[in-house]
Amino acid sequence: MQVADSVKDQLLRHFEEKIDKGDAIEPRDRMPDAYRKHLIRQMSQHAHSEVIGMQPEGNWITRAPSLRARQILLAKIQDEGGHGLYLYSAAETLGISRDEMIKQLHTGKAKYSNIFNYPALTWADIGAIGWLVDGAAIVNQVSLQRTSYGPYSRAMVRICKEESFHQRQGYEIMARMMAGTADQRAMAQDAMNRWWWPSLMMFGPHDSDSPHSGDAFRWKIKRHSNDELRQKFIDKTVQQAEVIGLTIPDQDLKWNEAKRGYDHGTINWEEFYQVIGGNGPCNQQRMDHHKQVHEEGAWVREAAAAYAKKKQEKLLNH
Ligand code: FAQ
């Protein structure tokens, strides 16, 4: 028993030394169970967010105002599906299957981002999603490029390149609407009013109420705290809003010279916990749609698996 314990201690020490040196942890490296579990939770939730995030935008493909806008939106949504795939694959290296991750999503064990439980009511919402939601996602994901788990960090590098195009797509929509008619400007401001606060919630609870942050920092999964990243997002977005004439819907937003950043009003955490607890405006719709499409796509997965098996048999027989 004592020998087993000392081997365990040695392995843990070796793991922590690697983390302290800033080396990446790779799939075949020994890692504590808690580190593996933490990553599976976060990465699978991240993957689910990318995939569920296709729904509010997908609703607008057939209603985009021009062929150009439709092509761009289609490409963006396809990218989000791709991000989900990179992330599911990266999470699979931790020993969980994609089927299991989907099962956890369908049974409510795994979450996805709060933001995708709000409806996209107008074309301006597509602008707000690209600009604010992808904008918030980038701030978080740039930081995750340096996360300690190798496959997650490499997936982030690729995802961030694509997300910056998405953010510009959204900003372009908002800028064009703000340069348009009074009705278009009102529509853009209305979208801004509805998406601003849920976008701030995307960074998660304040640091003092974030139960996972302790381990996340110790293991260098997180490099910046929820509040640090939220602040970064606010500071850069306020300036972008000013340039095109949009008003941030926060009467308490004020430049704070001492911290060289904006102070902001109180975030409605009650709303956040309701939404991530399953009671947001679109939770039911998002899950019903995912389950239905997953069932309808079963034959594609079966056909792909049968094809791969046949191909492997052929290779083995030659
Ligand atoms: N939504 O202790 P913490 C995108 C939960 S991708 C729902 O602070 P942590 C691209 C959290 O899970 C957007 N739940 O947790 C796109 C935990 O509950 P649990 C997704 C949230 O992990 C754009 C509890 O609260 N990005 O948008 C949220 O240390 C447009 C306590 O929280 C990622 O997932 C939330 N926002 O920090 C696609 C980034 N925040 O699990 C389509 C990766 C917190 O114990 C269209 N994830 N919770 O039941 C992360 O960086 C972290 O997981 C945080 C949360 C920062 C989100």
Short mmCIF file of C-alpha atoms and ligand atoms in Angstrom, two decimals:
data_model
loop_
_atom_site.label_atom_id
_atom_site.label_comp_id
_atom_site.label_asym_id
_atom_site.label_seq_id
_atom_site.Cartn_x
_atom_site.Cartn_y
_atom_site.Cartn_z
CA MET A 1 0.00 0.00 0.00
CA GLN A 2 2.80 2.37 1.02
CA VAL A 3 4.73 1.54 -2.17
CA ALA A 4 1.64 2.23 -4.29
CA ASP A 5 1.16 5.54 -2.51
CA SER A 6 4.73 6.60 -3.05
CA VAL A 7 4.52 5.75 -6.78
CA LYS A 8 1.33 7.79 -6.97
CA ASP A 9 3.02 10.72 -5.21
CA GLN A 10 5.95 10.51 -7.59
CA LEU A 11 3.66 10.54 -10.63
CA LEU A 12 1.77 13.52 -9.25
CA ARG A 13 5.05 15.34 -8.57
CA HIS A 14 6.23 14.64 -12.10
CA PHE A 15 2.91 15.95 -13.51
CA GLU A 16 3.06 19.10 -11.40
CA GLU A 17 6.68 19.75 -12.36
CA LYS A 18 5.68 19.63 -16.01
CA ILE A 19 2.83 22.04 -15.38
CA ASP A 20 5.11 24.40 -13.41
CA LYS A 21 7.67 24.42 -16.22
CA GLY A 22 4.89 25.33 -18.66
CA ASP A 23 5.21 22.09 -20.67
CA ALA A 24 2.11 20.81 -22.43
CA ILE A 25 0.40 17.69 -21.10
CA GLU A 26 -0.20 15.19 -23.92
CA PRO A 27 -2.76 12.34 -24.15
CA ARG A 28 -0.29 9.58 -23.23
CA ASP A 29 1.13 11.45 -20.24
CA ARG A 30 0.08 10.39 -16.76
CA MET A 31 -2.36 12.90 -15.31
CA PRO A 32 -4.44 13.02 -12.12
CA ASP A 33 -8.05 11.86 -12.53
CA ALA A 34 -9.31 15.24 -11.39
CA TYR A 35 -7.36 17.01 -14.18
CA ARG A 36 -8.78 14.60 -16.76
CA LYS A 37 -12.33 15.07 -15.44
CA HIS A 38 -12.00 18.85 -15.32
CA LEU A 39 -10.90 18.93 -18.95
CA ILE A 40 -13.60 16.53 -20.13
CA ARG A 41 -16.22 18.74 -18.49
CA GLN A 42 -14.90 21.97 -19.95
CA MET A 43 -13.96 20.69 -23.41
CA SER A 44 -17.18 18.75 -23.96
CA GLN A 45 -19.21 21.79 -22.87
CA HIS A 46 -17.16 23.92 -25.21
CA ALA A 47 -17.80 21.48 -28.10
CA HIS A 48 -21.53 21.36 -27.35
CA SER A 49 -21.63 25.17 -27.34
CA GLU A 50 -20.12 25.36 -30.81
CA VAL A 51 -22.65 22.89 -32.19
CA ILE A 52 -25.75 24.21 -30.39
CA GLY A 53 -24.54 27.70 -31.39
CA MET A 54 -25.29 26.83 -35.00
CA GLN A 55 -29.03 26.85 -34.28
CA PRO A 56 -29.84 30.56 -33.69
CA GLU A 57 -27.86 31.50 -36.80
CA GLY A 58 -29.04 28.59 -38.94
CA ASN A 59 -32.52 30.02 -38.59
CA TRP A 60 -31.43 33.01 -40.72
CA ILE A 61 -29.71 31.30 -43.68
CA THR A 62 -32.81 31.42 -45.87
CA ARG A 63 -33.69 34.95 -44.76
CA ALA A 64 -30.33 36.70 -45.19
CA PRO A 65 -30.82 40.02 -47.01
CA SER A 66 -28.44 39.30 -49.93
CA LEU A 67 -26.67 36.39 -51.59
CA ARG A 68 -23.34 37.71 -50.26
CA ALA A 69 -24.69 37.83 -46.69
CA ARG A 70 -26.10 34.34 -47.08
CA GLN A 71 -22.82 32.87 -48.36
CA ILE A 72 -20.87 34.45 -45.52
CA LEU A 73 -23.35 33.27 -42.88
CA LEU A 74 -23.37 29.76 -44.31
CA ALA A 75 -19.56 29.61 -44.21
CA LYS A 76 -19.53 30.90 -40.64
CA ILE A 77 -22.05 28.35 -39.40
CA GLN A 78 -20.12 25.58 -41.12
CA ASP A 79 -16.98 26.78 -39.30
CA GLU A 80 -18.81 26.49 -35.96
CA GLY A 81 -19.69 22.87 -36.76
CA GLY A 82 -16.00 22.29 -37.56
CA HIS A 83 -14.97 23.79 -34.22
CA GLY A 84 -17.29 21.36 -32.48
CA LEU A 85 -15.61 18.50 -34.32
CA TYR A 86 -12.05 19.60 -33.39
CA LEU A 87 -13.14 19.90 -29.78
CA TYR A 88 -14.96 16.56 -29.62
CA SER A 89 -11.86 14.91 -31.15
CA ALA A 90 -9.56 16.66 -28.68
CA ALA A 91 -11.82 15.58 -25.77
CA GLU A 92 -11.82 11.97 -27.05
CA THR A 93 -8.05 11.85 -26.43
CA LEU A 94 -8.95 11.96 -22.73
CA GLY A 95 -10.74 8.63 -22.95
CA ILE A 96 -14.38 9.59 -23.40
CA SER A 97 -16.30 8.71 -26.55
CA ARG A 98 -18.29 11.21 -28.59
CA ASP A 99 -21.42 9.09 -28.01
CA GLU A 100 -20.97 9.45 -24.27
CA MET A 101 -20.50 13.23 -24.56
CA ILE A 102 -23.69 13.53 -26.62
CA LYS A 103 -25.53 11.34 -24.12
CA GLN A 104 -24.40 13.68 -21.31
CA LEU A 105 -25.70 16.65 -23.30
CA HIS A 106 -29.06 15.01 -23.93
CA THR A 107 -29.53 13.98 -20.31
CA GLY A 108 -28.60 17.45 -19.03
CA LYS A 109 -25.40 16.27 -17.31
CA ALA A 110 -23.30 18.44 -19.63
CA LYS A 111 -24.00 22.12 -20.17
CA TYR A 112 -23.45 24.43 -23.12
CA SER A 113 -22.99 28.18 -23.17
CA ASN A 114 -25.82 30.27 -21.67
CA ILE A 115 -25.81 32.51 -24.72
CA PHE A 116 -27.37 30.04 -27.14
CA ASN A 117 -30.60 29.89 -25.19
CA TYR A 118 -31.69 33.30 -26.46
CA PRO A 119 -33.64 33.73 -29.72
CA ALA A 120 -32.31 35.44 -32.86
CA LEU A 121 -35.32 37.61 -33.67
CA THR A 122 -34.07 39.92 -36.44
CA TRP A 123 -31.22 40.16 -38.94
CA ALA A 124 -29.51 42.58 -36.53
CA ASP A 125 -29.32 39.69 -34.06
CA ILE A 126 -27.06 37.90 -36.53
CA GLY A 127 -24.82 40.97 -36.43
CA ALA A 128 -24.90 41.01 -32.63
CA ILE A 129 -24.09 37.30 -32.41
CA GLY A 130 -21.06 37.64 -34.70
CA TRP A 131 -19.80 40.83 -33.11
CA LEU A 132 -20.58 40.26 -29.42
CA VAL A 133 -20.84 36.48 -29.02
CA ASP A 134 -17.91 35.59 -31.26
CA GLY A 135 -16.11 38.64 -29.87
CA ALA A 136 -16.52 37.30 -26.32
CA ALA A 137 -15.62 33.78 -27.44
CA ILE A 138 -12.36 35.05 -29.00
CA VAL A 139 -11.24 36.85 -25.86
CA ASN A 140 -11.73 33.62 -23.90
CA GLN A 141 -10.22 31.38 -26.57
CA VAL A 142 -7.11 33.49 -27.20
CA SER A 143 -6.30 32.92 -23.55
CA LEU A 144 -7.05 29.18 -23.92
CA GLN A 145 -4.45 28.90 -26.71
CA ARG A 146 -1.95 28.64 -23.84
CA THR A 147 -3.94 26.13 -21.81
CA SER A 148 -1.88 23.23 -20.46
CA TYR A 149 -3.52 20.33 -22.34
CA GLY A 150 -1.79 20.05 -25.75
CA PRO A 151 -4.73 18.92 -27.95
CA TYR A 152 -7.04 21.60 -26.48
CA SER A 153 -4.46 24.33 -26.90
CA ARG A 154 -3.75 23.35 -30.54
CA ALA A 155 -7.47 23.22 -31.37
CA MET A 156 -7.79 26.75 -29.96
CA VAL A 157 -5.07 28.14 -32.24
CA ARG A 158 -6.99 27.01 -35.30
CA ILE A 159 -10.38 28.04 -33.94
CA CYS A 160 -9.21 31.57 -33.05
CA LYS A 161 -8.10 32.23 -36.62
CA GLU A 162 -11.61 31.49 -37.85
CA GLU A 163 -13.39 33.30 -35.02
CA SER A 164 -11.74 36.61 -35.86
CA PHE A 165 -13.36 36.43 -39.30
CA HIS A 166 -16.71 35.73 -37.60
CA GLN A 167 -16.37 38.73 -35.34
CA ARG A 168 -15.77 41.01 -38.34
CA GLN A 169 -18.76 39.52 -40.16
CA GLY A 170 -20.97 40.53 -37.24
CA TYR A 171 -19.44 43.97 -36.86
CA GLU A 172 -19.90 44.63 -40.56
CA ILE A 173 -23.63 43.84 -40.29
CA MET A 174 -24.01 46.19 -37.31
CA ALA A 175 -21.97 48.96 -38.98
CA ARG A 176 -24.04 48.76 -42.16
CA MET A 177 -27.30 48.88 -40.24
CA MET A 178 -26.09 51.86 -38.22
CA ALA A 179 -25.32 53.64 -41.49
CA GLY A 180 -28.84 52.89 -42.78
CA THR A 181 -32.36 54.13 -42.06
CA ALA A 182 -33.77 55.10 -38.66
CA ASP A 183 -35.59 51.74 -38.53
CA GLN A 184 -32.36 49.85 -39.24
CA ARG A 185 -30.51 51.80 -36.56
CA ALA A 186 -33.29 51.06 -34.07
CA MET A 187 -33.14 47.38 -34.97
CA ALA A 188 -29.36 47.30 -34.40
CA GLN A 189 -29.71 49.07 -31.04
CA ASP A 190 -32.48 46.68 -30.00
CA ALA A 191 -30.25 43.68 -30.79
CA MET A 192 -27.40 45.30 -28.84
CA ASN A 193 -29.73 45.83 -25.85
CA ARG A 194 -30.78 42.18 -25.82
CA TRP A 195 -27.34 40.55 -26.41
CA TRP A 196 -25.03 42.75 -24.31
CA TRP A 197 -25.73 41.36 -20.84
CA PRO A 198 -25.94 37.65 -21.84
CA SER A 199 -22.59 38.15 -23.66
CA LEU A 200 -21.01 39.41 -20.43
CA MET A 201 -22.37 36.30 -18.68
CA MET A 202 -20.53 34.06 -21.17
CA PHE A 203 -17.32 34.55 -19.15
CA GLY A 204 -18.90 32.75 -16.21
CA PRO A 205 -19.59 33.89 -12.63
CA HIS A 206 -17.40 36.44 -10.85
CA ASP A 207 -14.07 35.00 -9.72
CA SER A 208 -15.24 34.85 -6.09
CA ASP A 209 -18.17 32.58 -7.16
CA SER A 210 -16.30 30.39 -9.66
CA PRO A 211 -15.84 26.95 -8.04
CA HIS A 212 -13.63 25.51 -10.80
CA SER A 213 -11.15 28.38 -11.03
CA GLY A 214 -8.87 27.17 -8.21
CA ASP A 215 -7.94 23.90 -9.92
CA ALA A 216 -8.03 25.55 -13.35
CA PHE A 217 -5.29 28.01 -12.31
CA ARG A 218 -3.25 25.44 -10.40
CA TRP A 219 -3.12 23.23 -13.50
CA LYS A 220 -2.79 26.16 -15.95
CA ILE A 221 -6.01 25.21 -17.71
CA LYS A 222 -7.05 28.83 -17.20
CA ARG A 223 -4.47 31.57 -17.71
CA HIS A 224 -6.83 34.48 -16.99
CA SER A 225 -9.78 34.68 -14.64
CA ASN A 226 -13.45 35.05 -15.67
CA ASP A 227 -13.47 38.69 -14.51
CA GLU A 228 -10.17 39.57 -16.21
CA LEU A 229 -11.44 38.30 -19.56
CA ARG A 230 -14.84 39.97 -19.13
CA GLN A 231 -13.04 43.28 -18.46
CA LYS A 232 -10.91 42.86 -21.57
CA PHE A 233 -14.02 42.23 -23.67
CA ILE A 234 -15.86 45.26 -22.26
CA ASP A 235 -12.93 47.61 -22.81
CA LYS A 236 -12.46 46.70 -26.44
CA THR A 237 -16.18 46.47 -27.30
CA VAL A 238 -17.18 49.85 -25.84
CA GLN A 239 -14.83 51.56 -28.28
CA GLN A 240 -16.15 49.56 -31.23
CA ALA A 241 -19.75 50.48 -30.29
CA GLU A 242 -18.83 54.17 -30.12
CA VAL A 243 -17.32 54.12 -33.61
CA ILE A 244 -20.60 53.03 -35.19
CA GLY A 245 -22.89 54.98 -32.87
CA LEU A 246 -24.36 52.20 -30.73
CA THR A 247 -25.10 52.77 -27.04
CA ILE A 248 -24.07 50.19 -24.46
CA PRO A 249 -27.23 49.42 -22.44
CA ASP A 250 -25.61 50.05 -19.07
CA GLN A 251 -26.20 53.33 -17.25
CA ASP A 252 -23.43 52.53 -14.79
CA LEU A 253 -20.76 52.04 -17.43
CA LYS A 254 -17.99 54.50 -16.61
CA TRP A 255 -14.32 54.89 -17.50
CA ASN A 256 -12.14 54.28 -14.47
CA GLU A 257 -8.82 56.05 -14.99
CA ALA A 258 -7.15 54.30 -12.06
CA LYS A 259 -7.70 50.84 -13.48
CA ARG A 260 -7.54 52.04 -17.12
CA GLY A 261 -10.77 50.19 -17.86
CA TYR A 262 -14.54 50.56 -17.63
CA ASP A 263 -16.59 49.93 -14.50
CA HIS A 264 -19.88 48.28 -15.33
CA GLY A 265 -23.32 47.79 -13.79
CA THR A 266 -24.53 44.72 -11.91
CA ILE A 267 -24.91 41.52 -13.91
CA ASN A 268 -28.17 39.65 -13.34
CA TRP A 269 -26.75 36.36 -12.05
CA GLU A 270 -30.21 35.10 -11.19
CA GLU A 271 -30.99 35.15 -14.93
CA PHE A 272 -27.67 33.39 -15.69
CA TYR A 273 -28.35 30.52 -13.28
CA GLN A 274 -31.93 30.18 -14.53
CA VAL A 275 -30.68 29.95 -18.13
CA ILE A 276 -27.88 27.45 -17.47
CA GLY A 277 -30.25 25.50 -15.25
CA GLY A 278 -32.50 24.82 -18.26
CA ASN A 279 -35.04 27.64 -17.88
CA GLY A 280 -33.91 30.11 -20.54
CA PRO A 281 -36.18 31.22 -23.38
CA CYS A 282 -34.93 28.60 -25.87
CA ASN A 283 -33.42 25.72 -23.84
CA GLN A 284 -36.20 23.30 -24.67
CA GLN A 285 -36.22 24.19 -28.35
CA ARG A 286 -32.41 23.84 -28.66
CA MET A 287 -32.34 20.43 -26.99
CA ASP A 288 -35.39 19.09 -28.85
CA HIS A 289 -33.84 20.13 -32.16
CA HIS A 290 -30.46 18.60 -31.32
CA LYS A 291 -32.06 15.30 -30.27
CA GLN A 292 -34.23 15.14 -33.37
CA VAL A 293 -31.39 15.88 -35.78
CA HIS A 294 -29.09 13.46 -33.94
CA GLU A 295 -31.67 10.69 -34.37
CA GLU A 296 -32.26 11.54 -38.00
CA GLY A 297 -28.51 11.44 -38.65
CA ALA A 298 -28.04 7.96 -37.17
CA TRP A 299 -27.94 6.35 -40.64
CA VAL A 300 -25.10 8.69 -41.71
CA ARG A 301 -23.00 7.67 -38.70
CA GLU A 302 -23.75 3.99 -39.33
CA ALA A 303 -22.85 4.29 -43.02
CA ALA A 304 -19.61 6.13 -42.22
CA ALA A 305 -18.63 3.51 -39.61
CA ALA A 306 -19.43 0.65 -42.02
CA TYR A 307 -17.35 2.31 -44.75
CA ALA A 308 -14.39 2.82 -42.41
CA LYS A 309 -14.60 -0.82 -41.26
CA LYS A 310 -14.67 -2.11 -44.85
CA LYS A 311 -11.71 0.06 -45.78
CA GLN A 312 -9.73 -1.23 -42.81
CA GLU A 313 -10.54 -4.86 -43.68
CA LYS A 314 -9.38 -4.27 -47.24
CA LEU A 315 -6.09 -2.82 -46.00
CA LEU A 316 -5.54 -5.77 -43.65
CA ASN A 317 -6.22 -8.31 -46.43
CA HIS A 318 -3.66 -6.80 -48.81
N1 FAQ B 1 -22.62 29.05 -19.90
O1 FAQ B 1 -16.41 27.64 -11.99
P1 FAQ B 1 -16.84 28.27 -13.27
C1 FAQ B 1 -18.76 30.22 -28.92
C2 FAQ B 1 -20.92 27.10 -15.51
S1 FAQ B 1 -18.06 29.12 -27.88
C3 FAQ B 1 -23.02 27.94 -19.25
O2 FAQ B 1 -16.37 29.66 -13.54
P2 FAQ B 1 -15.19 27.25 -15.42
C4 FAQ B 1 -18.46 30.12 -30.40
C5 FAQ B 1 -19.71 26.18 -15.43
O3 FAQ B 1 -19.74 25.19 -16.46
C6 FAQ B 1 -18.70 29.53 -26.28
N2 FAQ B 1 -22.46 27.51 -18.10
O4 FAQ B 1 -16.49 27.29 -14.49
C7 FAQ B 1 -19.67 30.42 -31.17
C8 FAQ B 1 -19.87 25.63 -14.03
O5 FAQ B 1 -20.92 24.65 -14.03
P3 FAQ B 1 -20.60 23.03 -13.96
C9 FAQ B 1 -18.32 28.50 -25.30
C10 FAQ B 1 -21.45 28.27 -17.61
O6 FAQ B 1 -15.34 26.09 -16.33
C11 FAQ B 1 -20.04 31.72 -31.42
C12 FAQ B 1 -20.42 26.83 -13.27
O7 FAQ B 1 -21.02 27.67 -14.23
N3 FAQ B 1 -16.98 28.74 -24.85
O8 FAQ B 1 -19.46 31.02 -28.45
C13 FAQ B 1 -20.99 29.43 -18.24
O9 FAQ B 1 -13.96 27.35 -14.61
C14 FAQ B 1 -21.19 32.01 -32.18
C15 FAQ B 1 -19.35 27.57 -12.50
O10 FAQ B 1 -18.43 28.26 -13.38
C16 FAQ B 1 -16.41 27.93 -23.94
O11 FAQ B 1 -17.02 26.97 -23.49
C17 FAQ B 1 -21.62 29.81 -19.42
N4 FAQ B 1 -21.25 30.92 -20.09
O12 FAQ B 1 -15.27 28.61 -16.27
C18 FAQ B 1 -20.41 29.37 -31.72
C19 FAQ B 1 -15.01 28.27 -23.54
N5 FAQ B 1 -19.99 29.95 -17.50
O13 FAQ B 1 -19.78 22.70 -15.18
C20 FAQ B 1 -21.55 29.65 -32.50
C21 FAQ B 1 -14.38 27.21 -22.69
C22 FAQ B 1 -19.84 29.14 -16.43
O14 FAQ B 1 -19.84 22.81 -12.70
C23 FAQ B 1 -21.92 30.97 -32.73
N6 FAQ B 1 -14.83 27.25 -21.33
N7 FAQ B 1 -20.72 28.14 -16.50
O15 FAQ B 1 -21.96 22.40 -13.98
C24 FAQ B 1 -14.29 28.06 -20.39
O16 FAQ B 1 -13.38 28.82 -20.64
C25 FAQ B 1 -14.83 27.94 -18.99
O17 FAQ B 1 -15.54 26.71 -18.90
C26 FAQ B 1 -15.77 29.12 -18.59
C27 FAQ B 1 -16.33 28.83 -17.18
C28 FAQ B 1 -14.97 30.41 -18.53
C29 FAQ B 1 -16.94 29.28 -19.55
#
